[in-house]
Coordinates of C-alpha atoms in Angstrom, one line a residue:
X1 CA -29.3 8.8 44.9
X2 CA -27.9 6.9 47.4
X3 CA -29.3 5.8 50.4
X4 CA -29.2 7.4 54.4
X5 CA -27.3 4.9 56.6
X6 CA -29.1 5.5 59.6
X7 CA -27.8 2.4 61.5
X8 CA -24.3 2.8 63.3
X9 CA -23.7 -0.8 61.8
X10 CA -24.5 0.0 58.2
X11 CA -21.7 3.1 58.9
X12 CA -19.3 0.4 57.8
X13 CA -20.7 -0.6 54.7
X14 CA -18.9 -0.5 51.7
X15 CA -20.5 1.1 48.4
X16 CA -18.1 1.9 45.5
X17 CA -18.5 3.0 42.0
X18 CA -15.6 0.4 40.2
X19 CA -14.3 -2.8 40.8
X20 CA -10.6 -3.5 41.5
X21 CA -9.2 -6.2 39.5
X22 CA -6.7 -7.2 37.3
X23 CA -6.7 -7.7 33.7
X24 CA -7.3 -11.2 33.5
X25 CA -10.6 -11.3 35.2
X26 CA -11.5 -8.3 33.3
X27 CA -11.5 -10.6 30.2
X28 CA -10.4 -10.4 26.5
X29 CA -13.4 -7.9 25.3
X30 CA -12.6 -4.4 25.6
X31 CA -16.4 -3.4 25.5
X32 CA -18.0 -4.6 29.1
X33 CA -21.3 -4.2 30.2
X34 CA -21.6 -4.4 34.5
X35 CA -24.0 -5.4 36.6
X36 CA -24.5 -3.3 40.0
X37 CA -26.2 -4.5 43.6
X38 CA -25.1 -2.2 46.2
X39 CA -24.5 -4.0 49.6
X40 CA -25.3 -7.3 47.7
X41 CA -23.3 -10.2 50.0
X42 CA -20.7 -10.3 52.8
X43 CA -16.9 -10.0 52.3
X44 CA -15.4 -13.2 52.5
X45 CA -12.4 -11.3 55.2
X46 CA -13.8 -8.9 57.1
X47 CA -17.9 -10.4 56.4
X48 CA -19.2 -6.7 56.0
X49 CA -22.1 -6.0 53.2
X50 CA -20.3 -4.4 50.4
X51 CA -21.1 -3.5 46.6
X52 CA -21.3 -6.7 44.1
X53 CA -20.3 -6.3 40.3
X54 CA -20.8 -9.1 37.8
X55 CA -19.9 -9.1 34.1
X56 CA -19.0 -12.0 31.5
X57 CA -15.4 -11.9 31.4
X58 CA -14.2 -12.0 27.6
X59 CA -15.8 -14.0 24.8
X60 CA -15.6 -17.5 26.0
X61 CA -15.6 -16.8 30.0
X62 CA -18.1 -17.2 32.9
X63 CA -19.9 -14.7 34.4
X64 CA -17.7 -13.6 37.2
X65 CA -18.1 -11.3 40.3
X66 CA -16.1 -9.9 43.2
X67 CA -15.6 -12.2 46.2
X68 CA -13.9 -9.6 48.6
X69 CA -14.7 -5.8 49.3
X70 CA -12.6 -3.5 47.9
X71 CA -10.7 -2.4 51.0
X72 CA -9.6 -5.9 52.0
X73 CA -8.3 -6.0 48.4
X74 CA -6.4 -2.5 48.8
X75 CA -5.1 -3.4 51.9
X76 CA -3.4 -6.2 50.2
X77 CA -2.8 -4.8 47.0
X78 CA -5.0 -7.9 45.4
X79 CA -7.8 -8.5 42.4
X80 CA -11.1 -8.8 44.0
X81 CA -11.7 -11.9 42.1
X82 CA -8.8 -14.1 41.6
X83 CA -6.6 -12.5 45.2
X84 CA -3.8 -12.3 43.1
X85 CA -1.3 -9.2 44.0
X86 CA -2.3 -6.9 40.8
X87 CA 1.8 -5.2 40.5
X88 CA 3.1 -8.8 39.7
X89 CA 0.6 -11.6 39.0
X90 CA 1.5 -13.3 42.1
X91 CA -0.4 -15.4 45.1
X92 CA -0.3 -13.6 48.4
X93 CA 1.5 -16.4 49.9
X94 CA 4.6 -16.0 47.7
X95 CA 4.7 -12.8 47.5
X96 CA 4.8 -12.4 51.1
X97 CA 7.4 -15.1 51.3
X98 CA 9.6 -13.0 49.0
X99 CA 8.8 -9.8 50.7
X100 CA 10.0 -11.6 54.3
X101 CA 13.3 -13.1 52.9
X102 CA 14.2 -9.9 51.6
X103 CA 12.8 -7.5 55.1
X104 CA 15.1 -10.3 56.8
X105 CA 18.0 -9.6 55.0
X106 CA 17.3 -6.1 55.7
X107 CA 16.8 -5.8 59.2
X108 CA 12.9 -5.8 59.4
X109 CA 9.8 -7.3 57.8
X110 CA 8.0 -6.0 54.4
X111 CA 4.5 -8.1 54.4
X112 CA 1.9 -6.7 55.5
X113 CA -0.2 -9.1 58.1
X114 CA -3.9 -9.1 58.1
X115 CA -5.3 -10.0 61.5
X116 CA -7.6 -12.7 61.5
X117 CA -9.7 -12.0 64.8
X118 CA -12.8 -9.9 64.1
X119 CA -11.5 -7.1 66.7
X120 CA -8.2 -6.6 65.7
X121 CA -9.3 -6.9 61.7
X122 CA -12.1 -4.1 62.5
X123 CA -9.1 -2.0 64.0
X124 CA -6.8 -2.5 60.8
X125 CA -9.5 -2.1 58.4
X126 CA -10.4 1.5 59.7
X127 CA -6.5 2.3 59.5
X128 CA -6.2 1.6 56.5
X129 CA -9.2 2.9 55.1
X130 CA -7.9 6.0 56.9
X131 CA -4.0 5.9 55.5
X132 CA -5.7 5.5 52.1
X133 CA -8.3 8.4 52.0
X134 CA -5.1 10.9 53.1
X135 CA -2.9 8.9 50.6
X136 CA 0.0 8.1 53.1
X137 CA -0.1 4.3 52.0
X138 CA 3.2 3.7 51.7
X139 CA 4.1 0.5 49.5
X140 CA 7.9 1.0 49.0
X141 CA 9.2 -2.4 49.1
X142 CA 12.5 -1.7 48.4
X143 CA 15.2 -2.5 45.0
X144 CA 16.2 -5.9 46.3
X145 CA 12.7 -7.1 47.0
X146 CA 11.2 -5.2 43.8
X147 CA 13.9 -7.1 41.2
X148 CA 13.3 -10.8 42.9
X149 CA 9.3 -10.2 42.3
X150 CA 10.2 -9.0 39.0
X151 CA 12.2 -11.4 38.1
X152 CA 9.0 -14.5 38.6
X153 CA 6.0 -12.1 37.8
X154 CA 3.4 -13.2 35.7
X155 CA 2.0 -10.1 33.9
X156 CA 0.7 -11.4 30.9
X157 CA -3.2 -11.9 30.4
X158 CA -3.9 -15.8 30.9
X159 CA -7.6 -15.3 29.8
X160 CA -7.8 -19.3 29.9
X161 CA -8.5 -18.7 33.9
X162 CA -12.1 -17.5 32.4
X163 CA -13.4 -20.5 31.0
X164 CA -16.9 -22.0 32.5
X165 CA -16.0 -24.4 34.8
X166 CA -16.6 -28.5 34.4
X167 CA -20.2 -29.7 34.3
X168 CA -20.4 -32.3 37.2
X169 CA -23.5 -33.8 35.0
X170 CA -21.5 -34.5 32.0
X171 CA -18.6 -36.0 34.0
X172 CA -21.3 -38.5 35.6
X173 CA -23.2 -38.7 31.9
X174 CA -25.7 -37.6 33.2
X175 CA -26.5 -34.0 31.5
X176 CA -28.6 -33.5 28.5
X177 CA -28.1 -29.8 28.1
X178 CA -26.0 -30.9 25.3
X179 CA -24.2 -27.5 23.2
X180 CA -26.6 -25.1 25.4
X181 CA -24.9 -26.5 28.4
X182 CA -23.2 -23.1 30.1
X183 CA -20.2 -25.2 31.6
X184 CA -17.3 -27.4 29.9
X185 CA -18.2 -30.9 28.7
X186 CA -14.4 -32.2 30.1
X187 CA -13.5 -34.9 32.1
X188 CA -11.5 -33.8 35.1
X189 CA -7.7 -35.0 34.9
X190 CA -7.3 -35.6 38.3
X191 CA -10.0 -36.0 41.4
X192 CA -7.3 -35.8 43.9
X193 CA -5.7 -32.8 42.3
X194 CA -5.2 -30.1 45.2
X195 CA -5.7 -27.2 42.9
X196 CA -8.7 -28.3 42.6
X197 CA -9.9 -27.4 46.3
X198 CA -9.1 -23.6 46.6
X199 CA -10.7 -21.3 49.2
X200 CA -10.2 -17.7 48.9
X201 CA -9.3 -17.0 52.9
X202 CA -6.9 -19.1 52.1
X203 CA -5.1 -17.5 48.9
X204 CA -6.1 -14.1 51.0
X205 CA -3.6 -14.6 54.3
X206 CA -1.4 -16.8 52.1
X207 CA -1.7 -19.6 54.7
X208 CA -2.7 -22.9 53.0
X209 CA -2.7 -22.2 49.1
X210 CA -2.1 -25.1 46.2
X211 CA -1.0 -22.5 43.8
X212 CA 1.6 -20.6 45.3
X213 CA 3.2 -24.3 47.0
X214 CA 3.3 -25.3 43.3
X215 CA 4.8 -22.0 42.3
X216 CA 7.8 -22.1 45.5
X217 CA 8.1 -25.3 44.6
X218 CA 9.3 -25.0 40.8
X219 CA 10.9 -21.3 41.8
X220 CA 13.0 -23.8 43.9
X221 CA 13.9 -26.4 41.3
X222 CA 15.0 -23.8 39.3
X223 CA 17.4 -22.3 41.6
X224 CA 18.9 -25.9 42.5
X225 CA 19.5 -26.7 38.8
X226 CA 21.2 -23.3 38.5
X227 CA 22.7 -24.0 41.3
X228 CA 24.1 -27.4 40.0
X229 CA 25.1 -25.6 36.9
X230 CA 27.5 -23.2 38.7
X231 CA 29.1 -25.7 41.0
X232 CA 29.6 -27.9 38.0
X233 CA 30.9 -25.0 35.9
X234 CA 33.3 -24.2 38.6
X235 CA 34.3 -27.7 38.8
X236 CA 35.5 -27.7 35.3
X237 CA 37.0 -24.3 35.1
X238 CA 39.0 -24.7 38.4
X239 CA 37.5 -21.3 39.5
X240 CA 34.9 -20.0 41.8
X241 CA 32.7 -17.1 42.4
X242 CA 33.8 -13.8 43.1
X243 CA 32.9 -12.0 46.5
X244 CA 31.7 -9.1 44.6
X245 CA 32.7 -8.8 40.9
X246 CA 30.4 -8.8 38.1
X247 CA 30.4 -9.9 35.1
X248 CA 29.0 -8.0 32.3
X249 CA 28.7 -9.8 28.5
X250 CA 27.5 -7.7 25.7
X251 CA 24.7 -9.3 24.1
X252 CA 26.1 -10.3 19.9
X253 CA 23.1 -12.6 19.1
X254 CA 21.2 -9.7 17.6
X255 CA 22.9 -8.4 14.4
X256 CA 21.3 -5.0 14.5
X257 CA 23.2 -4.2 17.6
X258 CA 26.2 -5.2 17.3
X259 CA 27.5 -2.3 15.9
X260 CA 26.5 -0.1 19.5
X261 CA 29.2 0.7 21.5
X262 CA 29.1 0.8 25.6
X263 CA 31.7 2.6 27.0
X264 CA 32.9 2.5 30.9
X265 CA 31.1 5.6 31.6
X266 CA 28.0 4.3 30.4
X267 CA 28.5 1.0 32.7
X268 CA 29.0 3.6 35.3
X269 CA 25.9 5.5 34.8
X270 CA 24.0 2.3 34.8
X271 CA 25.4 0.5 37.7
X272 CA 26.5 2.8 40.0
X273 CA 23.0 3.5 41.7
X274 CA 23.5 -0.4 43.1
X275 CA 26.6 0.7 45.2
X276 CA 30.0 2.0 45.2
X277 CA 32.0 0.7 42.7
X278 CA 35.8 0.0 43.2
X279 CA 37.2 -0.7 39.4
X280 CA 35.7 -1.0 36.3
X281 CA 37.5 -3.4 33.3
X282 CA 36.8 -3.0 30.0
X283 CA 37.4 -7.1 28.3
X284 CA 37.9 -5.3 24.5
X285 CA 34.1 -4.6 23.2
X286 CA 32.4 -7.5 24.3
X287 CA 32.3 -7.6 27.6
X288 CA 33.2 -6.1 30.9
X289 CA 33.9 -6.3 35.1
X290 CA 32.7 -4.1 37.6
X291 CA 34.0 -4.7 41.0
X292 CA 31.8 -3.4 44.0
X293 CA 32.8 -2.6 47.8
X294 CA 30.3 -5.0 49.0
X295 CA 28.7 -8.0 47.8
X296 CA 25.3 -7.1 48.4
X297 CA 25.8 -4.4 46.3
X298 CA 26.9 -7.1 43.3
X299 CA 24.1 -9.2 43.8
X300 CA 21.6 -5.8 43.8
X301 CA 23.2 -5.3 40.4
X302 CA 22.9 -8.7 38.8
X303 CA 19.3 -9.0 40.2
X304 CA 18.4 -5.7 38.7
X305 CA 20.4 -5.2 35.5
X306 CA 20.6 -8.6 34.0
X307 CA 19.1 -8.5 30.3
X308 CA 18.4 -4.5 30.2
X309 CA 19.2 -2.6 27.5
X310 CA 22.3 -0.2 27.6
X311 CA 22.2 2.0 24.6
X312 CA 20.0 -0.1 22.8
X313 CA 21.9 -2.9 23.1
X314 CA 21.2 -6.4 26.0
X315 CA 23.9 -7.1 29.0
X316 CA 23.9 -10.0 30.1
X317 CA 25.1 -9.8 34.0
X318 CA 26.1 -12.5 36.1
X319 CA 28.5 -13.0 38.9
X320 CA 32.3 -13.4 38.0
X321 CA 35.0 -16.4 38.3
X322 CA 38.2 -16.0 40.0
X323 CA 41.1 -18.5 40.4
X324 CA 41.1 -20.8 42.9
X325 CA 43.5 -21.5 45.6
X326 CA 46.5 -23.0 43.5
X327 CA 45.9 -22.3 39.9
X328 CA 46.9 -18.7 39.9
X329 CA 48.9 -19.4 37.2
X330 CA 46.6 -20.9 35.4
X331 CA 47.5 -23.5 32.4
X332 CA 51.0 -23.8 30.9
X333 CA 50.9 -23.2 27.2
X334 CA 52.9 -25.6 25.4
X335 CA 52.9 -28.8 23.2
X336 CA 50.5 -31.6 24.6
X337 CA 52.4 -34.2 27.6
X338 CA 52.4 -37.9 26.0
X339 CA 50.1 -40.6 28.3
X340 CA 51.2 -42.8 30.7
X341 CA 53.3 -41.9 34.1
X342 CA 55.3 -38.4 34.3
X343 CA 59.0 -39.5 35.4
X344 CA 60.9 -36.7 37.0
X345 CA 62.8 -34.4 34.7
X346 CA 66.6 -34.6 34.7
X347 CA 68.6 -32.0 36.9
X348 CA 70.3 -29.4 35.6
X349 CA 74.1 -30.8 34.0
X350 CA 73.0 -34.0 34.3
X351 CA 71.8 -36.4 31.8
X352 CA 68.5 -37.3 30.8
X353 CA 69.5 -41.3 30.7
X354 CA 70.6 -40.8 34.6
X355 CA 67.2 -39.3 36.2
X356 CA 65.6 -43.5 36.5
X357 CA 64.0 -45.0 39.0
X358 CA 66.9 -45.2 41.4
X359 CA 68.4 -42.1 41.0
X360 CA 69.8 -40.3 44.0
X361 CA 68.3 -43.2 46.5
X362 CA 70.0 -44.1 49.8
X363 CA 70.9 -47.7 49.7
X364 CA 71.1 -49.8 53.5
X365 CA 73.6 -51.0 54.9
X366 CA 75.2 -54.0 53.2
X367 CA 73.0 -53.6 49.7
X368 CA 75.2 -53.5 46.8
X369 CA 73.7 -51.7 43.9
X370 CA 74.1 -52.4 40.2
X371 CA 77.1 -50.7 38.1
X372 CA 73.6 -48.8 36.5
X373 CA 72.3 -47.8 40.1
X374 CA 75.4 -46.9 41.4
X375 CA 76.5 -44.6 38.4
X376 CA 72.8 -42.5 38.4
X377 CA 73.0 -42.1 42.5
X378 CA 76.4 -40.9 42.0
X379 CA 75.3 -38.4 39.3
X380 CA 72.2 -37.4 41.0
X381 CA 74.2 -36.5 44.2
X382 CA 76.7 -34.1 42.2
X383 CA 73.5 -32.7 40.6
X384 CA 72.6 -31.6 44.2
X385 CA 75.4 -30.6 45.5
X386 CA 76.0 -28.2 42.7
X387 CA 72.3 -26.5 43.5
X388 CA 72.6 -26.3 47.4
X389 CA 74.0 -22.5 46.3
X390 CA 70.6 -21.8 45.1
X391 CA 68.6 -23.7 47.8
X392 CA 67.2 -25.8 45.2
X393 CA 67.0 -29.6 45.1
X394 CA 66.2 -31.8 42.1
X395 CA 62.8 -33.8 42.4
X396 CA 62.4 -37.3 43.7
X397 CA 60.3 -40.0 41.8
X398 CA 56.7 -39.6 43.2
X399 CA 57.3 -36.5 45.1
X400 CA 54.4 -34.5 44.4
X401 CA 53.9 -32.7 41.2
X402 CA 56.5 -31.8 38.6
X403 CA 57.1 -27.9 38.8
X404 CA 59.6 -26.3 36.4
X405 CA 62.8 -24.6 38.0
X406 CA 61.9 -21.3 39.8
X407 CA 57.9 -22.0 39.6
X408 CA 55.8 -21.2 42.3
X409 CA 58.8 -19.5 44.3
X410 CA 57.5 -15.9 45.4
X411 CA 59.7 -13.0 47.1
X412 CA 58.8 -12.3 50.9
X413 CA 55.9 -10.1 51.4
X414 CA 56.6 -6.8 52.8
X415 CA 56.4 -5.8 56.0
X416 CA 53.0 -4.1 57.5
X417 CA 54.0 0.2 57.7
X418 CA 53.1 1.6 60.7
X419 CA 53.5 5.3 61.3
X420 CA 54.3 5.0 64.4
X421 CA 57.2 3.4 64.2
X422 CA 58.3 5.4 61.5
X423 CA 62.1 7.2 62.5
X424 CA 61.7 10.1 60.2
X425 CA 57.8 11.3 61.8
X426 CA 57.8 13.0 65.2
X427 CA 56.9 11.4 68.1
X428 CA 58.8 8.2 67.8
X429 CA 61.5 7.2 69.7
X430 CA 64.6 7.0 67.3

């Protein structure tokens, strides 16, 4: 039976029947045997008496216990042992870094902020224990913010976070507990390792925690490299990104799904709940676009739908190349151009023995060519004067690049239509 709180202080005191924690600290060993204390230390946040459980966390672990009361912990969504957020596997600190970028993006914030002053944490703590007893605690993140926590979660059990700690004794040489020894006989790797001096306000308000820098940090060497990649990529093609085209590869690694077919409408089905989608184009069977309206809404896709199953089968999503500035056109297919300097191509009627070097030059004043000059300026000069009808001019040596005869020439672009100004609607002055 529990006890009468008689005390307006002991009002606040936290006595539960079950732990909140994560898998890890729960340990590899289904069967586990708990050890109760009701109000037996202080909360490490909000320093009020709370309920203590202890149990040996798998085969080879420690014995562990809960280091923050189980409100703190809802209000963040965290283990009571480790802190780490229990939907993703992530530190507090970079999963509120995440949850800002994206609220940013969005128009508003998404982290929730703890006070730190004994007041104004008394304040939040009774809110929340109040939004959680009517269960209004609303935790809606949002798609954008849900796929880029996804995307670096770390769900699976690392039970190695378990194991006793070092024995100080043994690193000295100092302990003779030999095999009954309850902590590792290791060396540490590194004295000055900062992941070695961990505090758990710390990893709580996500201010000053070793893990989660280490974490940011190789979530942004990744995204450099793949940035590198791209631009490289796009070096080499000659193309660059699309504002909001995606690019859809069927996955054909796996022979036992090769044979499944995706259709448009099924791209449809599965993408359209990222935003309005302009076009869809089929590539044959392998692969696909899907043009959005907006680019958010491409990005939302590719975040979200990249290696999901459609119809059994992997996509593979990415964002989509289109030609740059210039290379519309794209390559000329034709035999192979010999090395060395490209000389200009001889005129139409014209000889290709007469388009040299000095071809169609203006010679000064009192310079006398050669007979050979003479004769391929002369021809040169009938060459142009036969394609002044088409406003065409044959090419000079070292004028830019050799373009074939009617490349690159477009038709003028038609005019803008206004209604308004439209004789056959009323209202215009005709």
């Amino acid at each position: 039976m529990a006890s009468i709180k008689r005390d307006a202080i002991k009002q606040k005191w936290e006595q539960t029947e079950f732990p909140l924690v994560c898998e890890t600290c729960l340990g590899d060993n289904p069967y586990l045997r708990m050890t109760t204390e009701p109000h037996g230390k202080k909360c490490k946040i909000c320093e009020s008496p709370f309920t203590v459980f202890a149990w040996q966390a798998g085969t080879k672990g420690r014995l562990k216990r809960v280091e923050i009361c189980k409100s703190c912990a809802q209000a963040k969504n965290v283990c009571q042992v480790c802190i780490y957020d229990l939907e993703y596997g992530l530190p507090v600190a970079m999963r509120d870094k995440i949850l800002r970028e994206e609220g940013a993006a969005a128009g508003g914030s998404m982290a929730l902020a703890v006070p730190q002053s004994d007041a104004n944490r008394s304040w939040f703590n009774a809110q929340q224990a109040r939004l959680i007893e009517s269960g209004e605690m609303d935790r809606n993140i949002g798609s954008a913010a849900h796929a880029k926590l996804a995307s670096v979660a770390r769900m699976q059990p690392k039970y190695e976070r378990n194991l006793a700690k070092l024995c100080s004794f043994f690193a000295k040489g100092e302990c003779n507990r030999g095999t009954n020894c309850p902590f590792r006989h290791e060396m540490p790797k590194d004295r000055n390792d900062p992941l070695a001096k961990q505090n758990t306000k710390d990893r709580f308000y996500g201010t000053n925690d070793p893990v989660a820098k280490k974490m940011l940090w190789r979530r942004q060497q990744i995204e450099d490299n793949k940035n590198k990649a791209d631009v490289m990529k796009g070096e080499e093609d000659g193309d660059e990104r699309a504002v909001a085209t995606c690019y859809v590869r069927f996955d054909t690694r796996d022979e036992s799904t090769q044979n499944i077919v995706i259709a448009e409408q099924d791209l449809r089905d599965h993408f359209y709940s990222h935003g309005e989608i302009a076009a869809v184009r089929m590539n044959q069977s392998q692969a696909a676009f899907i043009e959005y309206t907006t680019g958010e809404a491409a990005n939302l896709a590719i975040s979200i739908m990249d290696k999901q199953l459609i119809n059994g089968r992997k996509v593979l999503v990415s964002w989509a190349r289109q030609p740059k500035r210039g290379n519309e056109r794209g390559p000329v297919s034709g035999p192979s151009q010999p090395e060395g300097p490209v000389r200009p191509m001889a005129p139409p009627g014209a000889s290709s023995s007469s388009a040299g070097p000095g071809a169609g030059m203006s010679f000064p004043a009192g310079f006398v060519p050669s007979a050979q000059v003479a004769a391929a300026a002369k021809t040169r000069a009938a060459a142009n004067s036969g394609l002044a009808r088409t406003g065409l001019v044959a090419p000079r040596p070292g004028g830019g690049a050799i373009r074939r005869v009617g490349a690159g020439m477009r038709s003028a672009a038609p005019k803008p239509y206004y209604a308004s100004a439209d004789p056959n609607r009323l209202g215009t002055n005709k």
